[in-house]
PDB file of C-alpha atoms in Angstrom:
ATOM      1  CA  UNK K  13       0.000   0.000   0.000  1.00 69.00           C
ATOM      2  CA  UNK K  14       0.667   3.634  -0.737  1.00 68.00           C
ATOM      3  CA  UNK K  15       1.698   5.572   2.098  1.00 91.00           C
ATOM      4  CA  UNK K  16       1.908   9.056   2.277  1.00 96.00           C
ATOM      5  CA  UNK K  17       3.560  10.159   5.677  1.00 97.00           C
ATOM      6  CA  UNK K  18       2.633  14.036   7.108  1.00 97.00           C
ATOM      7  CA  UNK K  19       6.150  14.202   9.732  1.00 90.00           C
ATOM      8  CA  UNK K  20       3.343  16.321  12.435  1.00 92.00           C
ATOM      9  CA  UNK K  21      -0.256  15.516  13.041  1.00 95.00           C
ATOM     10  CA  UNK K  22      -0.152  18.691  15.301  1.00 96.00           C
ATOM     11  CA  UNK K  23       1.882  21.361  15.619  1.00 97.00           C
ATOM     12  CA  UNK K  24       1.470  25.059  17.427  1.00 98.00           C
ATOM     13  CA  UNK K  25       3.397  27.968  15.923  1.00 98.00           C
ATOM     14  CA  UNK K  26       3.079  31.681  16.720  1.00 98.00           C
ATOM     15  CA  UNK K  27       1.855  34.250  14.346  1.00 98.00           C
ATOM     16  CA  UNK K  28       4.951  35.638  12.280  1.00 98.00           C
ATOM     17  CA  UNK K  29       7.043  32.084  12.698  1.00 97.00           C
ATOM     18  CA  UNK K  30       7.973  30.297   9.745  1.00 97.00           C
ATOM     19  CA  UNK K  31       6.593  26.758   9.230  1.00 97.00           C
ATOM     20  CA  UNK K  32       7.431  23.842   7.423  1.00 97.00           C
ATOM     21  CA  UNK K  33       5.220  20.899   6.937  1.00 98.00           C
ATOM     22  CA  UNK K  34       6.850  17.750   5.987  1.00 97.00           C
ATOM     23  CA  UNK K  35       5.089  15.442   3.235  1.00 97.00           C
ATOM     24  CA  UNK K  36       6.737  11.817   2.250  1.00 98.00           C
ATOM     25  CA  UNK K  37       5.711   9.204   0.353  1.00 96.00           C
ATOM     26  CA  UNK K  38       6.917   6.026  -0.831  1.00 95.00           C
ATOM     27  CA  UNK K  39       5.759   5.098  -4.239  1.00 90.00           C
ATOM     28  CA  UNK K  40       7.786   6.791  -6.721  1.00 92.00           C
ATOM     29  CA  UNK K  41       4.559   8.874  -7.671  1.00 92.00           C
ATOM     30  CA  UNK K  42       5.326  11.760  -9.642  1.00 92.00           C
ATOM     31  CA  UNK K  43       2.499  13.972  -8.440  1.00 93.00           C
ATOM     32  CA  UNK K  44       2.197  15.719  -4.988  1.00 95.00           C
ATOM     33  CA  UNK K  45      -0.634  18.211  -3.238  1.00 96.00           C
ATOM     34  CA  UNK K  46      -1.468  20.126  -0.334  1.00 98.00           C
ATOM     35  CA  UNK K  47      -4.589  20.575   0.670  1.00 97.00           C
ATOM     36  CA  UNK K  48      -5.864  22.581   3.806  1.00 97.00           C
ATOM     37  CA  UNK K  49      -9.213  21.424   5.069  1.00 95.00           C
ATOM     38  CA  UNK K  50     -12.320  23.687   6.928  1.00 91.00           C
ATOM     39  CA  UNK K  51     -15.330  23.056   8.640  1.00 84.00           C
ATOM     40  CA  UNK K  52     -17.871  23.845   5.661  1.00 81.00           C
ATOM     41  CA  UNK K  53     -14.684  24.746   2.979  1.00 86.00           C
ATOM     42  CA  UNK K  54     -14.328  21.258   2.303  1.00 87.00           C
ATOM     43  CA  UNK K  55     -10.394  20.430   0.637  1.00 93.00           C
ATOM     44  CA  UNK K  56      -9.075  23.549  -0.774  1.00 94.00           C
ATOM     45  CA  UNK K  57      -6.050  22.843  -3.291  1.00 95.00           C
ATOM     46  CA  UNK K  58      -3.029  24.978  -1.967  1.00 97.00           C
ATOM     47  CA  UNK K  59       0.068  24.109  -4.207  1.00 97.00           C
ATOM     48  CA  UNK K  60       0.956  20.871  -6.380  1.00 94.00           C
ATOM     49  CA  UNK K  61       3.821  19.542  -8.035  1.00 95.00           C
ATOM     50  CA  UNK K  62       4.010  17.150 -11.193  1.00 92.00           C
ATOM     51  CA  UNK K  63       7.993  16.614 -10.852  1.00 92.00           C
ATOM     52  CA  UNK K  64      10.909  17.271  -8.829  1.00 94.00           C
ATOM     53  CA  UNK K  65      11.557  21.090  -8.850  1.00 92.00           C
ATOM     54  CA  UNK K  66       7.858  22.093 -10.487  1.00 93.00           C
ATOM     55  CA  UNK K  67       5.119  23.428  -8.570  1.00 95.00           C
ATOM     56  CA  UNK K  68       1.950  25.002  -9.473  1.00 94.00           C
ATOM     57  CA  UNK K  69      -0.534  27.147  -7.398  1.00 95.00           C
ATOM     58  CA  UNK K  70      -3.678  25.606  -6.333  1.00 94.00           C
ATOM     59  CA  UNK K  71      -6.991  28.006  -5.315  1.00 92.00           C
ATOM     60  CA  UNK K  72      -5.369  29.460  -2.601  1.00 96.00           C
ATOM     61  CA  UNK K  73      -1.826  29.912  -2.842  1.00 97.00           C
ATOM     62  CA  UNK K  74      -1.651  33.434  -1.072  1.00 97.00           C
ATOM     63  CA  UNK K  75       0.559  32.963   2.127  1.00 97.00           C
ATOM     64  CA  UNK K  76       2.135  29.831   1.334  1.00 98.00           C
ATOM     65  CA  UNK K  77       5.089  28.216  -0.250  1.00 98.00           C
ATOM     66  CA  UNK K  78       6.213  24.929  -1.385  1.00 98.00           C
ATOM     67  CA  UNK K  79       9.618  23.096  -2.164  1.00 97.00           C
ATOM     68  CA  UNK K  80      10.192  19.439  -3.987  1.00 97.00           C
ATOM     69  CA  UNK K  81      13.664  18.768  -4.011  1.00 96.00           C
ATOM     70  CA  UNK K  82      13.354  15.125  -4.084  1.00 96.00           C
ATOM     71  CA  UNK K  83      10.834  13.451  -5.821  1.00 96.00           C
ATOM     72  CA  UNK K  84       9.539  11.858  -2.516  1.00 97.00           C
ATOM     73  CA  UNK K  85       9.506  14.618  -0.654  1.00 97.00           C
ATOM     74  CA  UNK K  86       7.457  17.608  -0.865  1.00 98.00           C
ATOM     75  CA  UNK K  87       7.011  20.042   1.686  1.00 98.00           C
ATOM     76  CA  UNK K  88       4.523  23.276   2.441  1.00 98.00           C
ATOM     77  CA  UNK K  89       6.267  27.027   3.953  1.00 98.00           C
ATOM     78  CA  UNK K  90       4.129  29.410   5.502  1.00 98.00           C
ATOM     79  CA  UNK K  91       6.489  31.936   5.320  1.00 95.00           C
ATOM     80  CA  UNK K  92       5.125  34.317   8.571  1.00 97.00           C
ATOM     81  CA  UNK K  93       2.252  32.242   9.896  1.00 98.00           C
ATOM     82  CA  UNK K  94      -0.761  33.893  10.615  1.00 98.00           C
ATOM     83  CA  UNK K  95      -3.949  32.927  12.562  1.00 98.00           C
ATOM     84  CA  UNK K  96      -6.226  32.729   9.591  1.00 97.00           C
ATOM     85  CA  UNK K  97      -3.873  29.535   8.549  1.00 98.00           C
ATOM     86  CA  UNK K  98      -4.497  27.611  11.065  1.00 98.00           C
ATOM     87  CA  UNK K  99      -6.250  24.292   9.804  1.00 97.00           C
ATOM     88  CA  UNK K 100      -5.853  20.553   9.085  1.00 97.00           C
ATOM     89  CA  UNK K 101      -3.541  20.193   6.009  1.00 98.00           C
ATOM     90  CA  UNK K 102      -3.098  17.219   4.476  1.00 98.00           C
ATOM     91  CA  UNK K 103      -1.096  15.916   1.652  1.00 98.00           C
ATOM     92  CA  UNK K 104      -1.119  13.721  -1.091  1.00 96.00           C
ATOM     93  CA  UNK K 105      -0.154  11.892  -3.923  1.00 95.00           C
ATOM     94  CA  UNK K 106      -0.672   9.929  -7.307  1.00 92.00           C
ATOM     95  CA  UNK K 107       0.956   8.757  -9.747  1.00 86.00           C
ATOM     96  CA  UNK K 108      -0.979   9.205 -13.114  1.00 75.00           C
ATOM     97  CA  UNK K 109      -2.953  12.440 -13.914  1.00 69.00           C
ATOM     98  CA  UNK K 110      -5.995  13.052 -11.759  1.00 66.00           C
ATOM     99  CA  UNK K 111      -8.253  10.925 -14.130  1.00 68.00           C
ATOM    100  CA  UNK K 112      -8.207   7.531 -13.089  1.00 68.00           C
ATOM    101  CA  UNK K 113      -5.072   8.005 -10.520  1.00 81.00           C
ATOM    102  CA  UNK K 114      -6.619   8.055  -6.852  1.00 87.00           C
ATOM    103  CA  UNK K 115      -5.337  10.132  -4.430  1.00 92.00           C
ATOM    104  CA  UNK K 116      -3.658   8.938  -1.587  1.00 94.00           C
ATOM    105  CA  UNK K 117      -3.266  11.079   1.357  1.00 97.00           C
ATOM    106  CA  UNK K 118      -1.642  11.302   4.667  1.00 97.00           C
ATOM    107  CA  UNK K 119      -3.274  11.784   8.404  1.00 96.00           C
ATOM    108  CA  UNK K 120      -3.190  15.295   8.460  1.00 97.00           C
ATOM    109  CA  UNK K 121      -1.541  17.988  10.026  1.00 97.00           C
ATOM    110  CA  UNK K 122      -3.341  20.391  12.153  1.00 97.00           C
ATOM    111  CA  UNK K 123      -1.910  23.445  12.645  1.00 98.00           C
ATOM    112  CA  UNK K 124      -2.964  26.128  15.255  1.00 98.00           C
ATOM    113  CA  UNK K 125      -1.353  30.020  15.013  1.00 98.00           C
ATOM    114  CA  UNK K 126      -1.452  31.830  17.894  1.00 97.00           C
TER     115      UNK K 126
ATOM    116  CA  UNK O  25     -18.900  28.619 -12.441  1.00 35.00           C
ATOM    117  CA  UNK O  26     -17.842  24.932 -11.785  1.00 40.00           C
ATOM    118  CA  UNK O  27     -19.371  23.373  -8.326  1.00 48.00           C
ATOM    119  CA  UNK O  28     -19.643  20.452  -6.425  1.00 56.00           C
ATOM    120  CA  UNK O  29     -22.742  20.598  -3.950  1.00 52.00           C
ATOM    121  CA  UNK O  30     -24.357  17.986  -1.489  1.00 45.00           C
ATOM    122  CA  UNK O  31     -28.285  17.728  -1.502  1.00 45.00           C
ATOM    123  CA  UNK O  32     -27.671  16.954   2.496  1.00 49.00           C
ATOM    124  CA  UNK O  33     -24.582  17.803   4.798  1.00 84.00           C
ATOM    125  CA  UNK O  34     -25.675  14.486   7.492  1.00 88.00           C
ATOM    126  CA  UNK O  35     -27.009  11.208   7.121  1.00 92.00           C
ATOM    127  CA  UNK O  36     -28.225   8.919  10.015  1.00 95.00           C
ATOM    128  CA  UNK O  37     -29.154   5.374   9.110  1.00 96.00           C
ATOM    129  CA  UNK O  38     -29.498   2.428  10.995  1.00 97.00           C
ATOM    130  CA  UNK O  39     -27.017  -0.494  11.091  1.00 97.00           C
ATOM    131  CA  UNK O  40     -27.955  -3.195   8.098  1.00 97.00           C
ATOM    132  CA  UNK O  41     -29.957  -0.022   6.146  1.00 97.00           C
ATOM    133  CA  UNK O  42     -28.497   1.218   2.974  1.00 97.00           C
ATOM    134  CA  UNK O  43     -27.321   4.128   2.519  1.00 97.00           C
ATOM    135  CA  UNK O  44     -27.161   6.876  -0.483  1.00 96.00           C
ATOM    136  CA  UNK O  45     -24.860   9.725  -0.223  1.00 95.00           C
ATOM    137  CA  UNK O  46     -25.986  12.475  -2.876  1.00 93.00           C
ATOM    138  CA  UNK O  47     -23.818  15.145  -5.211  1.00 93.00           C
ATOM    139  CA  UNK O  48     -24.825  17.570  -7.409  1.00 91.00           C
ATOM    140  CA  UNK O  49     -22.624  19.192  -9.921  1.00 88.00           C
ATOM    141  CA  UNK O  50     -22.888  22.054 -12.202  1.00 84.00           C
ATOM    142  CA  UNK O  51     -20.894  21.557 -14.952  1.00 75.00           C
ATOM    143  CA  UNK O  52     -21.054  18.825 -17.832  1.00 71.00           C
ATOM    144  CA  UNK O  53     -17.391  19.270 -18.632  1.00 76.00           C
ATOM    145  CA  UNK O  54     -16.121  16.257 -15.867  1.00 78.00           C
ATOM    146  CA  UNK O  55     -15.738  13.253 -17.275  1.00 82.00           C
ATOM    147  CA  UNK O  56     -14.236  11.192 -14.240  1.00 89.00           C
ATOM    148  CA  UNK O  57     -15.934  11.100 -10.757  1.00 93.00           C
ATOM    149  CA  UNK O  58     -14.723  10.069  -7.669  1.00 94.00           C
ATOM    150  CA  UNK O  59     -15.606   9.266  -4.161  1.00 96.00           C
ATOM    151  CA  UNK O  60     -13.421   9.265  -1.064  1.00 97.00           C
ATOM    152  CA  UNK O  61     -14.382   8.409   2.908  1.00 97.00           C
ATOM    153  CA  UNK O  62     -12.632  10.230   5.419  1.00 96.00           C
ATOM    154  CA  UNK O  63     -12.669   8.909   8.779  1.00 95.00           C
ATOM    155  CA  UNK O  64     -12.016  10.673  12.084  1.00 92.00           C
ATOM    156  CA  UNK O  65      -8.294  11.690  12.851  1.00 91.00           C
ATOM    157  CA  UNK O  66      -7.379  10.198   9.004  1.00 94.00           C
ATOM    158  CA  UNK O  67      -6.863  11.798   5.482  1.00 96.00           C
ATOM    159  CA  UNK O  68      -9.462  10.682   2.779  1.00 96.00           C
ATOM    160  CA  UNK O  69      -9.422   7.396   1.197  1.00 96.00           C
ATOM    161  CA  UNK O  70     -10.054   6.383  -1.897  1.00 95.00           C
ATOM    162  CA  UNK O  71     -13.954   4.239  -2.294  1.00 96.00           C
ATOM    163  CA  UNK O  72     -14.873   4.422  -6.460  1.00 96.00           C
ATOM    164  CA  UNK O  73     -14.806   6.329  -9.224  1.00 94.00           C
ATOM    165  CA  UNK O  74     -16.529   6.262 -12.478  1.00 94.00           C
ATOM    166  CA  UNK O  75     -16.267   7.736 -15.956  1.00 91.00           C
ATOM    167  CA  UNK O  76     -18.715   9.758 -17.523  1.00 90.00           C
ATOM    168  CA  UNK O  77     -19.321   7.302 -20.119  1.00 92.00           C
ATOM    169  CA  UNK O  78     -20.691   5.346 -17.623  1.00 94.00           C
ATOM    170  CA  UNK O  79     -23.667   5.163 -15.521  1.00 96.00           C
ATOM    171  CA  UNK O  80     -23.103   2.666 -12.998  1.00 97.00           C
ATOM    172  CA  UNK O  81     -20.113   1.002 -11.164  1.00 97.00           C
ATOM    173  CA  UNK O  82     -20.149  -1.002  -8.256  1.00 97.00           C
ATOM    174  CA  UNK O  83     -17.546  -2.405  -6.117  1.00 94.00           C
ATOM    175  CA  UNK O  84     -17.603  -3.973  -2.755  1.00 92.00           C
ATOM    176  CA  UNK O  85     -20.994  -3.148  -0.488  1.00 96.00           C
ATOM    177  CA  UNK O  86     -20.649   0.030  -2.393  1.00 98.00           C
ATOM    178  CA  UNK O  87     -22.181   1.123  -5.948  1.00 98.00           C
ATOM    179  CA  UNK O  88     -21.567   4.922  -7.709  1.00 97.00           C
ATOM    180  CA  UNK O  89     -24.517   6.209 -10.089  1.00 97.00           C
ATOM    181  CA  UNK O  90     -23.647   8.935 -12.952  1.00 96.00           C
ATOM    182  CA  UNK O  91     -26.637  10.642 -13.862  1.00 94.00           C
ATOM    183  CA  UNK O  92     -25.073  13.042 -16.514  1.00 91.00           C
ATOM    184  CA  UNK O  93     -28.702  14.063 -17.400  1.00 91.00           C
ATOM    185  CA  UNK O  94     -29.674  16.085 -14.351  1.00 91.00           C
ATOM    186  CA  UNK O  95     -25.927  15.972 -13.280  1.00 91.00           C
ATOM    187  CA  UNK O  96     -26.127  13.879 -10.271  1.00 93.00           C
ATOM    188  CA  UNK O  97     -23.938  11.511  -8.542  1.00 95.00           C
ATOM    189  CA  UNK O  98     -24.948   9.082  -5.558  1.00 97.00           C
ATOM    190  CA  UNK O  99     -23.136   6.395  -3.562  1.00 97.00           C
ATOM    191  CA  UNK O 100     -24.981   3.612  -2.063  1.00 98.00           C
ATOM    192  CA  UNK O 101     -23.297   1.475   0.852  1.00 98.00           C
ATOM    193  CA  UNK O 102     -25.349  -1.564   1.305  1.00 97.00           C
ATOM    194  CA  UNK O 103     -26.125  -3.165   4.728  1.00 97.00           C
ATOM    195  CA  UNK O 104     -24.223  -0.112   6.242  1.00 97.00           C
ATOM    196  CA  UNK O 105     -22.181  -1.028   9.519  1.00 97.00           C
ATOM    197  CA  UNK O 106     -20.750   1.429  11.817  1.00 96.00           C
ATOM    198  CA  UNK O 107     -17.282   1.240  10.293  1.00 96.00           C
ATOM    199  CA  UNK O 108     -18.947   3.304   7.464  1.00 97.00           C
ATOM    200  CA  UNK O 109     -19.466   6.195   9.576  1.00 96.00           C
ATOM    201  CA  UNK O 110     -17.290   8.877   8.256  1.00 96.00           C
ATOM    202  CA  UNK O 111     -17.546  11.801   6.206  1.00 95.00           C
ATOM    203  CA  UNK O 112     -17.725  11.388   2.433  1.00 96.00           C
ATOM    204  CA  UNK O 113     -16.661  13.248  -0.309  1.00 95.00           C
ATOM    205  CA  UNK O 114     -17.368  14.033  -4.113  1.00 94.00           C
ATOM    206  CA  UNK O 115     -15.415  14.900  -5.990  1.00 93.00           C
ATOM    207  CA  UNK O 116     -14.699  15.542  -9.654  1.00 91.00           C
ATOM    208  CA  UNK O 117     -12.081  16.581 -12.455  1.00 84.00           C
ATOM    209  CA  UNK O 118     -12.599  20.261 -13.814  1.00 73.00           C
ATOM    210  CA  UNK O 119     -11.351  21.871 -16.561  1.00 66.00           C
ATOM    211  CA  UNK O 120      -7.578  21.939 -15.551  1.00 69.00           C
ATOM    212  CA  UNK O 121      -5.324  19.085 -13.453  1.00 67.00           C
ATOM    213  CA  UNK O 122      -7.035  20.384 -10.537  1.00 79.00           C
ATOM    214  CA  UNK O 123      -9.873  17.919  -8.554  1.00 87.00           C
ATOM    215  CA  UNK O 124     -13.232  20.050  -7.502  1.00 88.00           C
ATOM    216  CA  UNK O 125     -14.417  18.616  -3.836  1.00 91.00           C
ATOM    217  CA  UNK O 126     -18.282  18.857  -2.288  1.00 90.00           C
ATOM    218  CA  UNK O 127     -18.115  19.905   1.035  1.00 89.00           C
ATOM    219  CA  UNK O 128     -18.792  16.194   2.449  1.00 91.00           C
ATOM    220  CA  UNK O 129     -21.287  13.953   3.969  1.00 93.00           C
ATOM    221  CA  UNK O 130     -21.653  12.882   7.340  1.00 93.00           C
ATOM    222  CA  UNK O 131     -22.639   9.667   7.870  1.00 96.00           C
ATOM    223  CA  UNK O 132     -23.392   8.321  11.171  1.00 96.00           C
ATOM    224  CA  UNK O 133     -24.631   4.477  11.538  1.00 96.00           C
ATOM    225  CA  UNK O 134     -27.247   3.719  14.993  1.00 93.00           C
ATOM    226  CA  UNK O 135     -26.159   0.351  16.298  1.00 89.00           C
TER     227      UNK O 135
END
C-alpha cells in the first residue's frame, strides 16, 4: 500500500514564525498536493507539483510556499504564519494524472497560530 | 462557475440499512468522478470512481450512479455497519489538473 507520511499531526506555531510541513511518500509517484481542510470549505487545493523542482498554485496559494527537491519529498512554507492559517492540512499523492489516478493522502496535520 | 454541492450535509441510518450519499454538480465538462471516505483523525481514502461514459459502477458493499442528465452523482453502501461512519466526499475533475471537492457527507450508523 501507498503511504503518504505528514512528519506532524499537530503542531502550534506563533503568528509571524515560519513553518514547514513535511510530506513523504513512498511510491515513486510523480504527483504531490497540499490541501488545507475547513469546517464547511471542504479540501481547498493549496500548491501541487508534477515533478521534482515544479510546482503550481492551487486556489489558494496566497501565504504559502512549497519546495520538492526530491521526488519523494514535498514540503509546504508558511512563510510568517498567521492565525487565519491555522487548519488541518493534508497531503497527497498519485501517480498518473488526476483521471483515473486516486489520491492517496496522509493523516493530516493540524496546525494552530497563535 | 464549476461546483460540487451535497443535496444533504448528514445522514443517520441504521445499522444493516443502505445508505445513499448524494452530489450535485454544475458543470457537464467532468468526465471522471470520484468518491473518497474520510474517517475521524485520518486523510481521505479512496472508495470508487466512475467515468462519464458510464452510468453505474459497483464495487464492494458500495455502488456509484452517474446521472449526466440532471448531473447527479450518488453512492450507495449496502447493509451499512458502523465502520462506514465517516464523512464522504465528491469529488470531480474540472477543466484543468485540478480535482473540484463537495463539502462532504456525514454519515453516522445507529447500532
Amino acid at each position: 500500500d501507498v503511504k503518504v507520511t505528514q512528519s506532524s499531526r499537530y503542531l502550534v506555531k506563533r503568528t509571524g514564525e515560519k513553518v514547514f510541513l513535511e510530506c513523504v511518500q513512498d511510491m515513486d509517484h510523480e504527483n504531490m498536493f497540499w490541501y488545507r481542510q475547513d469546517p464547511g470549505l471542504g479540501l481547498r487545493l493549496i500548491y501541487f507539483s508534477y515533478d521534482v523542482k515544479m510546482k503550481e498554485k492551487g486556489d489558494i496559494p496566497e501565504g504559502y510556499s512549497v519546495s520538492r527537491e526530491k521526488k519523494e519529498r514535498f514540503s509546504l512554507i508558511l512563510e510568517s504564519a498567521s492565525t487565519n492559517q491555522t487548519s488541518m492540512y493534508l497531503c497527497a499523492s498519485t501517480q498518473g494524472g488526476i483521471k483515473g489516478s486516486p489520491l492517496h493522502f496522509g493523516n493530516g496535520t493540524r496546525l494552530t497560530v497563535t | 462557475g464549476e461546483s460540487v454541492g451535497l443535496h444533504l450535509p448528514t445522514l443517520s441510518v441504521q445499522e444493516g440499512d443502505n445508505s445513499i450519499i448524494n452530489c450535485a454538480y454544475s458543470n457537464s465538462a467532468s468526465d471522471y468522478f470520484i468518491w473518497y471516505k474520510q474517517e475521524s483523525g485520518k486523510g481521505p481514502q479512496f472508495i470508487i470512481d466512475i467515468r462519464s461514459n458510464m452510468d453505474k459502477r459497483q464495487g464492494q458493499r458500495v455502488t456509484v450512479l452517474l446521472n449526466k442528465t440532471v448531473k447527479h452523482l450518488s453512492l450507495q453502501i449496502a447493509a451499512t455497519q458502523p465502520g462506514d461512519s465517516a464523512v464522504y466526499f465528491c469529488a470531480r475533475t474540472g477543466n484543468n489538473r485540478k480535482l473540484i471537492w463537495g463539502l462532504g457527507t456525514s454519515l453516522a450508523v445507529n447500532p
